[in-house]
Short mmCIF file of the C-alpha atoms (twelve columns), coordinates in Angstrom:
data_MODEL
# 
_entry.id   MODEL 
# 
loop_
_atom_site.group_PDB 
_atom_site.id 
_atom_site.type_symbol 
_atom_site.label_atom_id 
_atom_site.label_alt_id 
_atom_site.label_comp_id 
_atom_site.label_asym_id 
_atom_site.label_seq_id 
_atom_site.Cartn_x 
_atom_site.Cartn_y 
_atom_site.Cartn_z 
_atom_site.pdbx_PDB_model_num 
ATOM 1   C CA . MET A 1   99.001  115.961 124.167 1 
ATOM 2   C CA . VAL A 2   100.920 115.118 121.020 1 
ATOM 3   C CA . ASP A 3   103.277 117.553 119.419 1 
ATOM 4   C CA . LEU A 4   102.573 117.194 115.576 1 
ATOM 5   C CA . LYS A 5   105.670 119.217 114.728 1 
ATOM 6   C CA . ARG A 6   107.885 115.915 115.905 1 
ATOM 7   C CA . TYR A 7   105.543 113.953 113.486 1 
ATOM 8   C CA . HIS A 8   106.371 113.414 109.693 1 
ATOM 9   C CA . ARG A 9   103.542 114.671 107.683 1 
ATOM 10  C CA . ILE A 10  102.909 112.025 105.100 1 
ATOM 11  C CA . GLY A 11  99.886  113.275 102.964 1 
ATOM 12  C CA . ARG A 12  96.200  113.585 102.728 1 
ATOM 13  C CA . ILE A 13  93.465  111.014 102.029 1 
ATOM 14  C CA . PRO A 14  91.783  111.517 98.837  1 
ATOM 15  C CA . LYS A 15  88.301  112.508 99.433  1 
ATOM 16  C CA . GLY A 16  87.260  109.902 96.823  1 
ATOM 17  C CA . VAL A 17  88.801  107.273 98.789  1 
ATOM 18  C CA . SER A 18  87.505  107.939 101.921 1 
ATOM 19  C CA . ALA A 19  83.987  108.563 100.540 1 
ATOM 20  C CA . ILE A 20  83.944  104.764 99.340  1 
ATOM 21  C CA . VAL A 21  83.281  103.524 102.640 1 
ATOM 22  C CA . GLY A 22  82.161  106.702 104.475 1 
ATOM 23  C CA . PHE A 23  85.036  107.705 106.271 1 
ATOM 24  C CA . THR A 24  84.152  111.044 107.319 1 
ATOM 25  C CA . TYR A 25  87.633  112.566 108.615 1 
ATOM 26  C CA . SER A 26  89.777  114.557 106.338 1 
ATOM 27  C CA . GLY A 27  93.283  116.315 106.913 1 
ATOM 28  C CA . ASN A 28  96.983  115.381 106.897 1 
ATOM 29  C CA . VAL A 29  98.276  112.012 107.792 1 
ATOM 30  C CA . TYR A 30  100.808 111.898 110.104 1 
ATOM 31  C CA . ALA A 31  103.481 109.299 110.975 1 
ATOM 32  C CA . SER A 32  105.087 109.443 114.350 1 
ATOM 33  C CA . PRO A 33  109.017 108.401 114.310 1 
ATOM 34  C CA . GLY A 34  107.931 105.520 116.701 1 
ATOM 35  C CA . VAL A 35  105.664 103.947 114.339 1 
ATOM 36  C CA . LEU A 36  108.139 104.042 111.281 1 
ATOM 37  C CA . LYS A 37  110.713 102.423 113.742 1 
ATOM 38  C CA . HIS A 38  107.951 100.105 114.589 1 
ATOM 39  C CA . ILE A 39  107.380 99.032  110.783 1 
ATOM 40  C CA . ARG A 40  111.154 98.895  109.939 1 
ATOM 41  C CA . LYS A 41  111.954 96.652  113.354 1 
ATOM 42  C CA . ARG A 42  108.699 94.414  113.463 1 
ATOM 43  C CA . HIS A 43  108.274 93.978  109.779 1 
ATOM 44  C CA . SER A 44  111.923 94.131  108.098 1 
ATOM 45  C CA . LYS A 45  111.804 90.539  107.088 1 
ATOM 46  C CA . GLN A 46  108.371 90.475  105.573 1 
ATOM 47  C CA . LEU A 47  109.007 93.708  103.725 1 
ATOM 48  C CA . SER A 48  111.350 94.343  100.599 1 
ATOM 49  C CA . LYS A 49  114.621 96.064  100.908 1 
ATOM 50  C CA . LYS A 50  113.061 98.800  98.372  1 
ATOM 51  C CA . ILE A 51  109.914 99.508  100.569 1 
ATOM 52  C CA . LEU A 52  111.851 99.733  103.903 1 
ATOM 53  C CA . CYS A 53  114.671 102.149 102.424 1 
ATOM 54  C CA . ASN A 54  111.751 104.274 101.057 1 
ATOM 55  C CA . LEU A 55  109.123 103.830 103.882 1 
ATOM 56  C CA . GLU A 56  107.762 107.307 103.901 1 
ATOM 57  C CA . SER A 57  107.328 107.551 100.043 1 
ATOM 58  C CA . THR A 58  105.870 104.279 99.822  1 
ATOM 59  C CA . ILE A 59  103.114 105.236 102.680 1 
ATOM 60  C CA . LYS A 60  102.421 108.502 100.746 1 
ATOM 61  C CA . ASP A 61  101.966 106.203 97.500  1 
ATOM 62  C CA . ILE A 62  99.672  103.978 99.153  1 
ATOM 63  C CA . ILE A 63  97.624  107.088 100.703 1 
ATOM 64  C CA . GLN A 64  97.324  108.659 97.218  1 
ATOM 65  C CA . SER A 65  96.652  105.551 95.024  1 
ATOM 66  C CA . PRO A 66  95.422  102.415 97.007  1 
ATOM 67  C CA . HIS A 67  94.052  99.584  95.210  1 
ATOM 68  C CA . PHE A 68  91.484  98.562  98.054  1 
ATOM 69  C CA . VAL A 69  89.850  100.642 100.831 1 
ATOM 70  C CA . GLY A 70  87.909  99.488  103.934 1 
ATOM 71  C CA . VAL A 71  87.079  100.505 107.363 1 
ATOM 72  C CA . ASN A 72  88.234  98.268  110.310 1 
ATOM 73  C CA . VAL A 73  85.242  96.371  111.807 1 
ATOM 74  C CA . SER A 74  86.509  96.399  115.375 1 
ATOM 75  C CA . SER A 75  86.552  100.252 115.308 1 
ATOM 76  C CA . LYS A 76  84.049  100.971 112.590 1 
ATOM 77  C CA . GLY A 77  83.860  104.466 111.358 1 
ATOM 78  C CA . VAL A 78  87.509  105.621 112.921 1 
ATOM 79  C CA . SER A 79  89.957  103.267 111.380 1 
ATOM 80  C CA . LEU A 80  90.866  103.119 107.519 1 
ATOM 81  C CA . GLU A 81  92.499  100.453 105.878 1 
ATOM 82  C CA . LEU A 82  94.380  101.003 102.460 1 
ATOM 83  C CA . ILE A 83  95.938  98.234  100.454 1 
ATOM 84  C CA . LYS A 84  97.894  98.477  97.428  1 
ATOM 85  C CA . LYS A 85  100.179 95.778  95.667  1 
ATOM 86  C CA . ILE A 86  103.486 97.110  95.289  1 
ATOM 87  C CA . ASP A 87  106.197 93.886  95.826  1 
ATOM 88  C CA . LEU A 88  103.201 92.146  97.412  1 
ATOM 89  C CA . PRO A 89  99.954  93.475  98.901  1 
ATOM 90  C CA . ILE A 90  100.570 96.003  101.625 1 
ATOM 91  C CA . LEU A 91  97.964  96.998  104.402 1 
ATOM 92  C CA . LEU A 92  98.420  100.590 105.524 1 
ATOM 93  C CA . ALA A 93  96.268  101.105 108.667 1 
ATOM 94  C CA . LEU A 94  95.286  104.563 109.485 1 
ATOM 95  C CA . ASP A 95  93.541  105.674 113.007 1 
ATOM 96  C CA . ILE A 96  92.025  108.726 114.024 1 
ATOM 97  C CA . ASP A 97  92.943  110.531 117.452 1 
ATOM 98  C CA . LYS A 98  89.510  111.836 118.283 1 
ATOM 99  C CA . LYS A 99  90.558  114.108 121.037 1 
ATOM 100 C CA . GLN A 100 93.192  115.991 118.938 1 
ATOM 101 C CA . ASN A 101 91.435  115.467 115.676 1 
ATOM 102 C CA . TYR A 102 94.077  114.205 113.459 1 
ATOM 103 C CA . ILE A 103 94.826  111.003 111.046 1 
ATOM 104 C CA . TYR A 104 97.899  108.834 111.967 1 
ATOM 105 C CA . VAL A 105 99.672  105.740 110.643 1 
ATOM 106 C CA . ALA A 106 98.843  103.090 113.042 1 
ATOM 107 C CA . SER A 107 100.967 100.377 111.329 1 
ATOM 108 C CA . MET A 108 101.926 98.741  107.742 1 
ATOM 109 C CA . TYR A 109 102.395 95.290  106.925 1 
ATOM 110 C CA . PRO A 110 102.029 92.636  104.182 1 
ATOM 111 C CA . ILE A 111 98.801  90.920  103.685 1 
ATOM 112 C CA . SER A 112 98.189  87.830  101.626 1 
ATOM 113 C CA . SER A 113 96.449  87.821  98.323  1 
ATOM 114 C CA . SER A 114 93.826  85.360  99.955  1 
ATOM 115 C CA . LYS A 115 93.068  87.678  102.823 1 
ATOM 116 C CA . VAL A 116 92.479  90.482  100.442 1 
ATOM 117 C CA . GLU A 117 90.094  88.222  98.084  1 
ATOM 118 C CA . ASN A 118 88.383  87.025  101.546 1 
ATOM 119 C CA . ARG A 119 87.887  90.893  102.584 1 
ATOM 120 C CA . ILE A 120 86.562  91.772  99.140  1 
ATOM 121 C CA . HIS A 121 84.131  88.647  99.189  1 
ATOM 122 C CA . ASN A 122 82.993  89.539  102.909 1 
ATOM 123 C CA . GLY A 123 82.314  93.019  101.794 1 
ATOM 124 C CA . LYS A 124 85.133  94.687  104.207 1 
ATOM 125 C CA . LEU A 125 87.142  95.707  101.110 1 
ATOM 126 C CA . MET A 126 86.223  97.567  98.002  1 
ATOM 127 C CA . LYS A 127 88.217  97.852  95.008  1 
ATOM 128 C CA . ILE A 128 89.219  101.502 93.848  1 
ATOM 129 C CA . LYS A 129 88.620  102.571 90.238  1 
ATOM 130 C CA . PHE A 130 90.543  105.837 89.455  1 
# 
């Protein structure tokens, strides 16, 4: 049983964003202290100092106004990918805990522009128009 009081409440996925790809879950998005530590440790050389120093606000910004949205093919319907170009394209992976019914940050890392273009071409990502 996860104690969500220990997690950071980051924000909510806008309904218009999730509807684009048929993502049916809604509610608050949480980030565990462990995932924030993981992102800082594992991706510190790939992410800018600006992003690393403002990690929670960067995640919140990606959730509120992503440039692209997609559903992870390997776990269709329960994993959402949001991409926003900040310094470079950043992918934010959000997963669902079905047992406890909450959305959480699984990871965040840079993704190359060519991978973004390939995913758009293959229909795995959709551009968001606000």
